Amino acid sequence: GCSKTSAVTISVAAPPIANAGPDLNLCTGSNVTINVSGGSTYSWTPAQGLSSTTSANPVVTTTSTTTYTLYVSNGACTDADAVTVTVKSLPVIDAGTNQAICAGTSATLSATGGSSYTWTPGGSLNFPNSISPIASPASTTIYTLTASDGTCTAKDVVTVSLTPLPSANAGTDATVCVG
């Protein structure tokens, strides 16, 4: 008898754990970055709306709600996870109609739409984060309303024009005699 011994090393690779992160909201006209973890090689499907199908952190610019599936690999094993990117419409807001006021007076601005408000410039407003601030501008001013619905933000503008006070002139003084 002859005998021969041979050794084989078996390596067991720990499987990657794909984590596509939490579901995300995307406001119409903007983008969002997906941040993932796990593995060393990445593959995304579908490709529509992604800046890259092989990036760990692709930028999404889709126009419709999409569920993306992430496949991660460590060379030996593969895992998958999904993330849904929900496209949200911008809030429909209105900063109101343009107004003309006399110098030294004020105008009440009025926002509609949204749930939080910021008016700029705020220096001539009593409450720039109010739905209806009072404007007392020293000159014609264009106010920008930025309103949010809690997820997305939109802007609108309104102009408050200042009309100078008219000059009052009753003419030259006159003397009136009685009788």
PDB file of C-alpha atoms in Angstrom:
ATOM      1  CA  GLY A   1       0.000   0.000   0.000  1.00  0.00           C
ATOM      2  CA  CYS A   2       0.641   3.342  -1.128  1.00  0.00           C
ATOM      3  CA  SER A   3      -1.093   6.291   0.349  1.00  0.00           C
ATOM      4  CA  LYS A   4      -1.343   9.909  -0.626  1.00  0.00           C
ATOM      5  CA  THR A   5      -2.622  12.798   1.390  1.00  0.00           C
ATOM      6  CA  SER A   6      -4.014  15.962  -0.060  1.00  0.00           C
ATOM      7  CA  ALA A   7      -5.279  19.090   1.685  1.00  0.00           C
ATOM      8  CA  VAL A   8      -8.021  21.340   0.447  1.00  0.00           C
ATOM      9  CA  THR A   9      -8.836  24.673   2.039  1.00  0.00           C
ATOM     10  CA  ILE A  10     -12.466  25.620   1.865  1.00  0.00           C
ATOM     11  CA  SER A  11     -13.240  29.253   2.511  1.00  0.00           C
ATOM     12  CA  VAL A  12     -16.765  30.161   3.424  1.00  0.00           C
ATOM     13  CA  ALA A  13     -17.504  33.732   2.423  1.00  0.00           C
ATOM     14  CA  ALA A  14     -19.927  35.644   4.559  1.00  0.00           C
ATOM     15  CA  PRO A  15     -22.847  36.647   2.380  1.00  0.00           C
ATOM     16  CA  PRO A  16     -23.261  40.358   1.754  1.00  0.00           C
ATOM     17  CA  ILE A  17     -26.278  42.045   3.258  1.00  0.00           C
ATOM     18  CA  ALA A  18     -27.874  44.403   0.759  1.00  0.00           C
ATOM     19  CA  ASN A  19     -29.332  47.553   2.258  1.00  0.00           C
ATOM     20  CA  ALA A  20     -30.893  49.954  -0.238  1.00  0.00           C
ATOM     21  CA  GLY A  21     -31.815  52.332   2.574  1.00  0.00           C
ATOM     22  CA  PRO A  22     -35.223  53.731   3.517  1.00  0.00           C
ATOM     23  CA  ASP A  23     -37.874  54.596   0.952  1.00  0.00           C
ATOM     24  CA  LEU A  24     -37.441  58.149  -0.332  1.00  0.00           C
ATOM     25  CA  ASN A  25     -39.553  61.062  -1.524  1.00  0.00           C
ATOM     26  CA  LEU A  26     -38.610  63.023  -4.631  1.00  0.00           C
ATOM     27  CA  CYS A  27     -40.186  66.377  -5.413  1.00  0.00           C
ATOM     28  CA  THR A  28     -41.116  66.999  -9.043  1.00  0.00           C
ATOM     29  CA  GLY A  29     -38.218  68.640 -10.878  1.00  0.00           C
ATOM     30  CA  SER A  30     -35.535  67.675  -8.362  1.00  0.00           C
ATOM     31  CA  ASN A  31     -33.339  64.655  -7.620  1.00  0.00           C
ATOM     32  CA  VAL A  32     -32.429  62.461  -4.677  1.00  0.00           C
ATOM     33  CA  THR A  33     -29.408  60.261  -3.923  1.00  0.00           C
ATOM     34  CA  ILE A  34     -29.859  56.671  -2.761  1.00  0.00           C
ATOM     35  CA  ASN A  35     -27.276  55.692  -0.132  1.00  0.00           C
ATOM     36  CA  VAL A  36     -26.631  51.957   0.212  1.00  0.00           C
ATOM     37  CA  SER A  37     -24.453  49.600   2.187  1.00  0.00           C
ATOM     38  CA  GLY A  38     -23.291  45.997   1.911  1.00  0.00           C
ATOM     39  CA  GLY A  39     -21.220  44.176  -0.690  1.00  0.00           C
ATOM     40  CA  SER A  40     -18.601  45.542  -3.062  1.00  0.00           C
ATOM     41  CA  THR A  41     -20.281  45.249  -6.454  1.00  0.00           C
ATOM     42  CA  TYR A  42     -23.642  46.887  -7.150  1.00  0.00           C
ATOM     43  CA  SER A  43     -26.320  46.455  -9.783  1.00  0.00           C
ATOM     44  CA  TRP A  44     -29.652  48.320  -9.989  1.00  0.00           C
ATOM     45  CA  THR A  45     -32.857  47.620 -11.894  1.00  0.00           C
ATOM     46  CA  PRO A  46     -34.675  49.239 -13.566  1.00  0.00           C
ATOM     47  CA  ALA A  47     -32.145  51.666 -15.071  1.00  0.00           C
ATOM     48  CA  GLN A  48     -34.758  54.357 -15.839  1.00  0.00           C
ATOM     49  CA  GLY A  49     -34.101  57.558 -13.875  1.00  0.00           C
ATOM     50  CA  LEU A  50     -30.755  56.424 -12.390  1.00  0.00           C
ATOM     51  CA  SER A  51     -27.446  58.218 -12.957  1.00  0.00           C
ATOM     52  CA  SER A  52     -25.698  54.827 -12.825  1.00  0.00           C
ATOM     53  CA  THR A  53     -26.793  51.190 -12.526  1.00  0.00           C
ATOM     54  CA  THR A  54     -23.499  50.136 -10.901  1.00  0.00           C
ATOM     55  CA  SER A  55     -22.979  52.905  -8.333  1.00  0.00           C
ATOM     56  CA  ALA A  56     -23.421  52.475  -4.578  1.00  0.00           C
ATOM     57  CA  ASN A  57     -25.068  55.906  -4.485  1.00  0.00           C
ATOM     58  CA  PRO A  58     -26.930  56.644  -7.713  1.00  0.00           C
ATOM     59  CA  VAL A  59     -28.774  59.923  -8.225  1.00  0.00           C
ATOM     60  CA  VAL A  60     -32.472  59.471  -9.079  1.00  0.00           C
ATOM     61  CA  THR A  61     -34.276  61.905 -11.413  1.00  0.00           C
ATOM     62  CA  THR A  62     -37.370  59.904 -12.260  1.00  0.00           C
ATOM     63  CA  THR A  63     -40.744  61.484 -13.028  1.00  0.00           C
ATOM     64  CA  SER A  64     -42.867  58.628 -11.681  1.00  0.00           C
ATOM     65  CA  THR A  65     -42.855  56.580  -8.485  1.00  0.00           C
ATOM     66  CA  THR A  66     -40.458  53.671  -9.003  1.00  0.00           C
ATOM     67  CA  THR A  67     -39.246  50.730  -6.931  1.00  0.00           C
ATOM     68  CA  TYR A  68     -35.561  50.047  -7.556  1.00  0.00           C
ATOM     69  CA  THR A  69     -33.980  46.685  -6.746  1.00  0.00           C
ATOM     70  CA  LEU A  70     -30.362  46.646  -5.583  1.00  0.00           C
ATOM     71  CA  TYR A  71     -28.229  43.525  -6.076  1.00  0.00           C
ATOM     72  CA  VAL A  72     -24.957  43.462  -4.119  1.00  0.00           C
ATOM     73  CA  SER A  73     -22.159  40.943  -4.460  1.00  0.00           C
ATOM     74  CA  ASN A  74     -18.954  40.243  -2.615  1.00  0.00           C
ATOM     75  CA  GLY A  75     -17.610  38.113  -5.459  1.00  0.00           C
ATOM     76  CA  ALA A  76     -18.995  34.825  -4.163  1.00  0.00           C
ATOM     77  CA  CYS A  77     -22.474  35.589  -2.895  1.00  0.00           C
ATOM     78  CA  THR A  78     -25.287  37.949  -3.848  1.00  0.00           C
ATOM     79  CA  ASP A  79     -28.114  39.602  -1.910  1.00  0.00           C
ATOM     80  CA  ALA A  80     -30.931  41.931  -2.924  1.00  0.00           C
ATOM     81  CA  ASP A  81     -32.978  44.748  -1.379  1.00  0.00           C
ATOM     82  CA  ALA A  82     -35.448  47.273  -2.744  1.00  0.00           C
ATOM     83  CA  VAL A  83     -36.143  50.978  -2.245  1.00  0.00           C
ATOM     84  CA  THR A  84     -39.188  52.898  -3.485  1.00  0.00           C
ATOM     85  CA  VAL A  85     -38.727  56.473  -4.661  1.00  0.00           C
ATOM     86  CA  THR A  86     -42.094  58.244  -4.483  1.00  0.00           C
ATOM     87  CA  VAL A  87     -42.485  61.285  -6.728  1.00  0.00           C
ATOM     88  CA  LYS A  88     -44.399  64.071  -4.993  1.00  0.00           C
ATOM     89  CA  SER A  89     -46.033  67.031  -6.713  1.00  0.00           C
ATOM     90  CA  LEU A  90     -44.991  70.524  -5.748  1.00  0.00           C
ATOM     91  CA  PRO A  91     -47.560  72.331  -3.616  1.00  0.00           C
ATOM     92  CA  VAL A  92     -49.796  74.706  -5.561  1.00  0.00           C
ATOM     93  CA  ILE A  93     -49.201  78.055  -3.913  1.00  0.00           C
ATOM     94  CA  ASP A  94     -50.246  81.626  -4.603  1.00  0.00           C
ATOM     95  CA  ALA A  95     -48.712  84.783  -3.149  1.00  0.00           C
ATOM     96  CA  GLY A  96     -51.828  86.766  -4.048  1.00  0.00           C
ATOM     97  CA  THR A  97     -52.375  89.655  -6.436  1.00  0.00           C
ATOM     98  CA  ASN A  98     -50.062  92.623  -6.868  1.00  0.00           C
ATOM     99  CA  GLN A  99     -51.028  95.635  -4.752  1.00  0.00           C
ATOM    100  CA  ALA A 100     -50.504  99.382  -4.954  1.00  0.00           C
ATOM    101  CA  ILE A 101     -50.396 101.358  -1.709  1.00  0.00           C
ATOM    102  CA  CYS A 102     -49.729 104.962  -0.775  1.00  0.00           C
ATOM    103  CA  ALA A 103     -46.411 105.829   0.840  1.00  0.00           C
ATOM    104  CA  GLY A 104     -46.606 105.444   4.604  1.00  0.00           C
ATOM    105  CA  THR A 105     -49.368 102.834   4.519  1.00  0.00           C
ATOM    106  CA  SER A 106     -49.260  99.037   4.533  1.00  0.00           C
ATOM    107  CA  ALA A 107     -50.619  96.062   2.628  1.00  0.00           C
ATOM    108  CA  THR A 108     -51.635  92.627   3.884  1.00  0.00           C
ATOM    109  CA  LEU A 109     -50.066  89.829   1.875  1.00  0.00           C
ATOM    110  CA  SER A 110     -51.933  86.538   1.701  1.00  0.00           C
ATOM    111  CA  ALA A 111     -50.612  83.082   0.828  1.00  0.00           C
ATOM    112  CA  THR A 112     -52.646  80.084  -0.236  1.00  0.00           C
ATOM    113  CA  GLY A 113     -51.399  76.507  -0.517  1.00  0.00           C
ATOM    114  CA  GLY A 114     -48.651  74.898   1.526  1.00  0.00           C
ATOM    115  CA  SER A 115     -48.457  74.630   5.304  1.00  0.00           C
ATOM    116  CA  SER A 116     -45.334  76.618   6.213  1.00  0.00           C
ATOM    117  CA  TYR A 117     -44.342  79.970   4.766  1.00  0.00           C
ATOM    118  CA  THR A 118     -41.348  82.262   4.400  1.00  0.00           C
ATOM    119  CA  TRP A 119     -41.629  85.685   2.755  1.00  0.00           C
ATOM    120  CA  THR A 120     -38.493  87.525   1.584  1.00  0.00           C
ATOM    121  CA  PRO A 121     -37.263  90.167   1.905  1.00  0.00           C
ATOM    122  CA  GLY A 122     -38.533  90.089   5.463  1.00  0.00           C
ATOM    123  CA  GLY A 123     -37.286  93.451   6.713  1.00  0.00           C
ATOM    124  CA  SER A 124     -40.483  95.359   5.918  1.00  0.00           C
ATOM    125  CA  LEU A 125     -42.841  92.582   7.071  1.00  0.00           C
ATOM    126  CA  ASN A 126     -44.266  92.244  10.572  1.00  0.00           C
ATOM    127  CA  PHE A 127     -44.185  88.404  10.522  1.00  0.00           C
ATOM    128  CA  PRO A 128     -42.226  87.006   7.527  1.00  0.00           C
ATOM    129  CA  ASN A 129     -43.130  83.396   8.439  1.00  0.00           C
ATOM    130  CA  SER A 130     -46.858  84.086   8.557  1.00  0.00           C
ATOM    131  CA  ILE A 131     -49.532  83.161   6.016  1.00  0.00           C
ATOM    132  CA  SER A 132     -50.655  86.837   5.978  1.00  0.00           C
ATOM    133  CA  PRO A 133     -47.882  89.258   6.973  1.00  0.00           C
ATOM    134  CA  ILE A 134     -48.347  93.016   6.863  1.00  0.00           C
ATOM    135  CA  ALA A 135     -45.948  94.728   4.438  1.00  0.00           C
ATOM    136  CA  SER A 136     -44.793  98.310   5.034  1.00  0.00           C
ATOM    137  CA  PRO A 137     -42.183  98.824   2.313  1.00  0.00           C
ATOM    138  CA  ALA A 138     -40.297 102.114   1.855  1.00  0.00           C
ATOM    139  CA  SER A 139     -40.260 101.572  -1.923  1.00  0.00           C
ATOM    140  CA  THR A 140     -41.826  99.240  -4.482  1.00  0.00           C
ATOM    141  CA  THR A 141     -40.892  95.697  -3.384  1.00  0.00           C
ATOM    142  CA  ILE A 142     -41.193  92.248  -4.943  1.00  0.00           C
ATOM    143  CA  TYR A 143     -41.872  89.709  -2.190  1.00  0.00           C
ATOM    144  CA  THR A 144     -41.021  86.038  -2.757  1.00  0.00           C
ATOM    145  CA  LEU A 145     -43.181  83.469  -0.991  1.00  0.00           C
ATOM    146  CA  THR A 146     -41.544  80.098  -0.323  1.00  0.00           C
ATOM    147  CA  ALA A 147     -44.138  77.598   0.868  1.00  0.00           C
ATOM    148  CA  SER A 148     -43.796  73.952   1.844  1.00  0.00           C
ATOM    149  CA  ASP A 149     -46.316  71.160   2.279  1.00  0.00           C
ATOM    150  CA  GLY A 150     -43.944  69.277   4.598  1.00  0.00           C
ATOM    151  CA  THR A 151     -42.242  67.397   1.757  1.00  0.00           C
ATOM    152  CA  CYS A 152     -41.898  69.704  -1.232  1.00  0.00           C
ATOM    153  CA  THR A 153     -41.382  73.446  -1.607  1.00  0.00           C
ATOM    154  CA  ALA A 154     -42.604  75.922  -4.229  1.00  0.00           C
ATOM    155  CA  LYS A 155     -42.215  79.676  -4.800  1.00  0.00           C
ATOM    156  CA  ASP A 156     -44.368  82.548  -6.041  1.00  0.00           C
ATOM    157  CA  VAL A 157     -43.951  86.329  -6.081  1.00  0.00           C
ATOM    158  CA  VAL A 158     -46.138  89.377  -5.462  1.00  0.00           C
ATOM    159  CA  THR A 159     -45.298  93.054  -5.974  1.00  0.00           C
ATOM    160  CA  VAL A 160     -46.306  95.836  -3.599  1.00  0.00           C
ATOM    161  CA  SER A 161     -45.995  99.104  -5.546  1.00  0.00           C
ATOM    162  CA  LEU A 162     -45.593 102.344  -3.665  1.00  0.00           C
ATOM    163  CA  THR A 163     -47.572 105.296  -4.974  1.00  0.00           C
ATOM    164  CA  PRO A 164     -46.165 108.637  -3.811  1.00  0.00           C
ATOM    165  CA  LEU A 165     -48.537 110.857  -1.861  1.00  0.00           C
ATOM    166  CA  PRO A 166     -50.004 113.598  -4.049  1.00  0.00           C
ATOM    167  CA  SER A 167     -48.918 117.166  -3.385  1.00  0.00           C
ATOM    168  CA  ALA A 168     -51.705 119.203  -1.877  1.00  0.00           C
ATOM    169  CA  ASN A 169     -51.821 122.798  -3.131  1.00  0.00           C
ATOM    170  CA  ALA A 170     -54.811 124.976  -2.358  1.00  0.00           C
ATOM    171  CA  GLY A 171     -53.302 127.909  -4.250  1.00  0.00           C
ATOM    172  CA  THR A 172     -52.051 131.209  -2.892  1.00  0.00           C
ATOM    173  CA  ASP A 173     -53.445 132.553   0.331  1.00  0.00           C
ATOM    174  CA  ALA A 174     -56.280 135.040  -0.071  1.00  0.00           C
ATOM    175  CA  THR A 175     -57.777 137.597   2.261  1.00  0.00           C
ATOM    176  CA  VAL A 176     -61.530 137.684   2.416  1.00  0.00           C
ATOM    177  CA  CYS A 177     -63.359 140.689   3.803  1.00  0.00           C
ATOM    178  CA  VAL A 178     -66.672 140.171   5.527  1.00  0.00           C
ATOM    179  CA  GLY A 179     -69.541 142.230   4.213  1.00  0.00           C
TER     180      GLY A 179
END
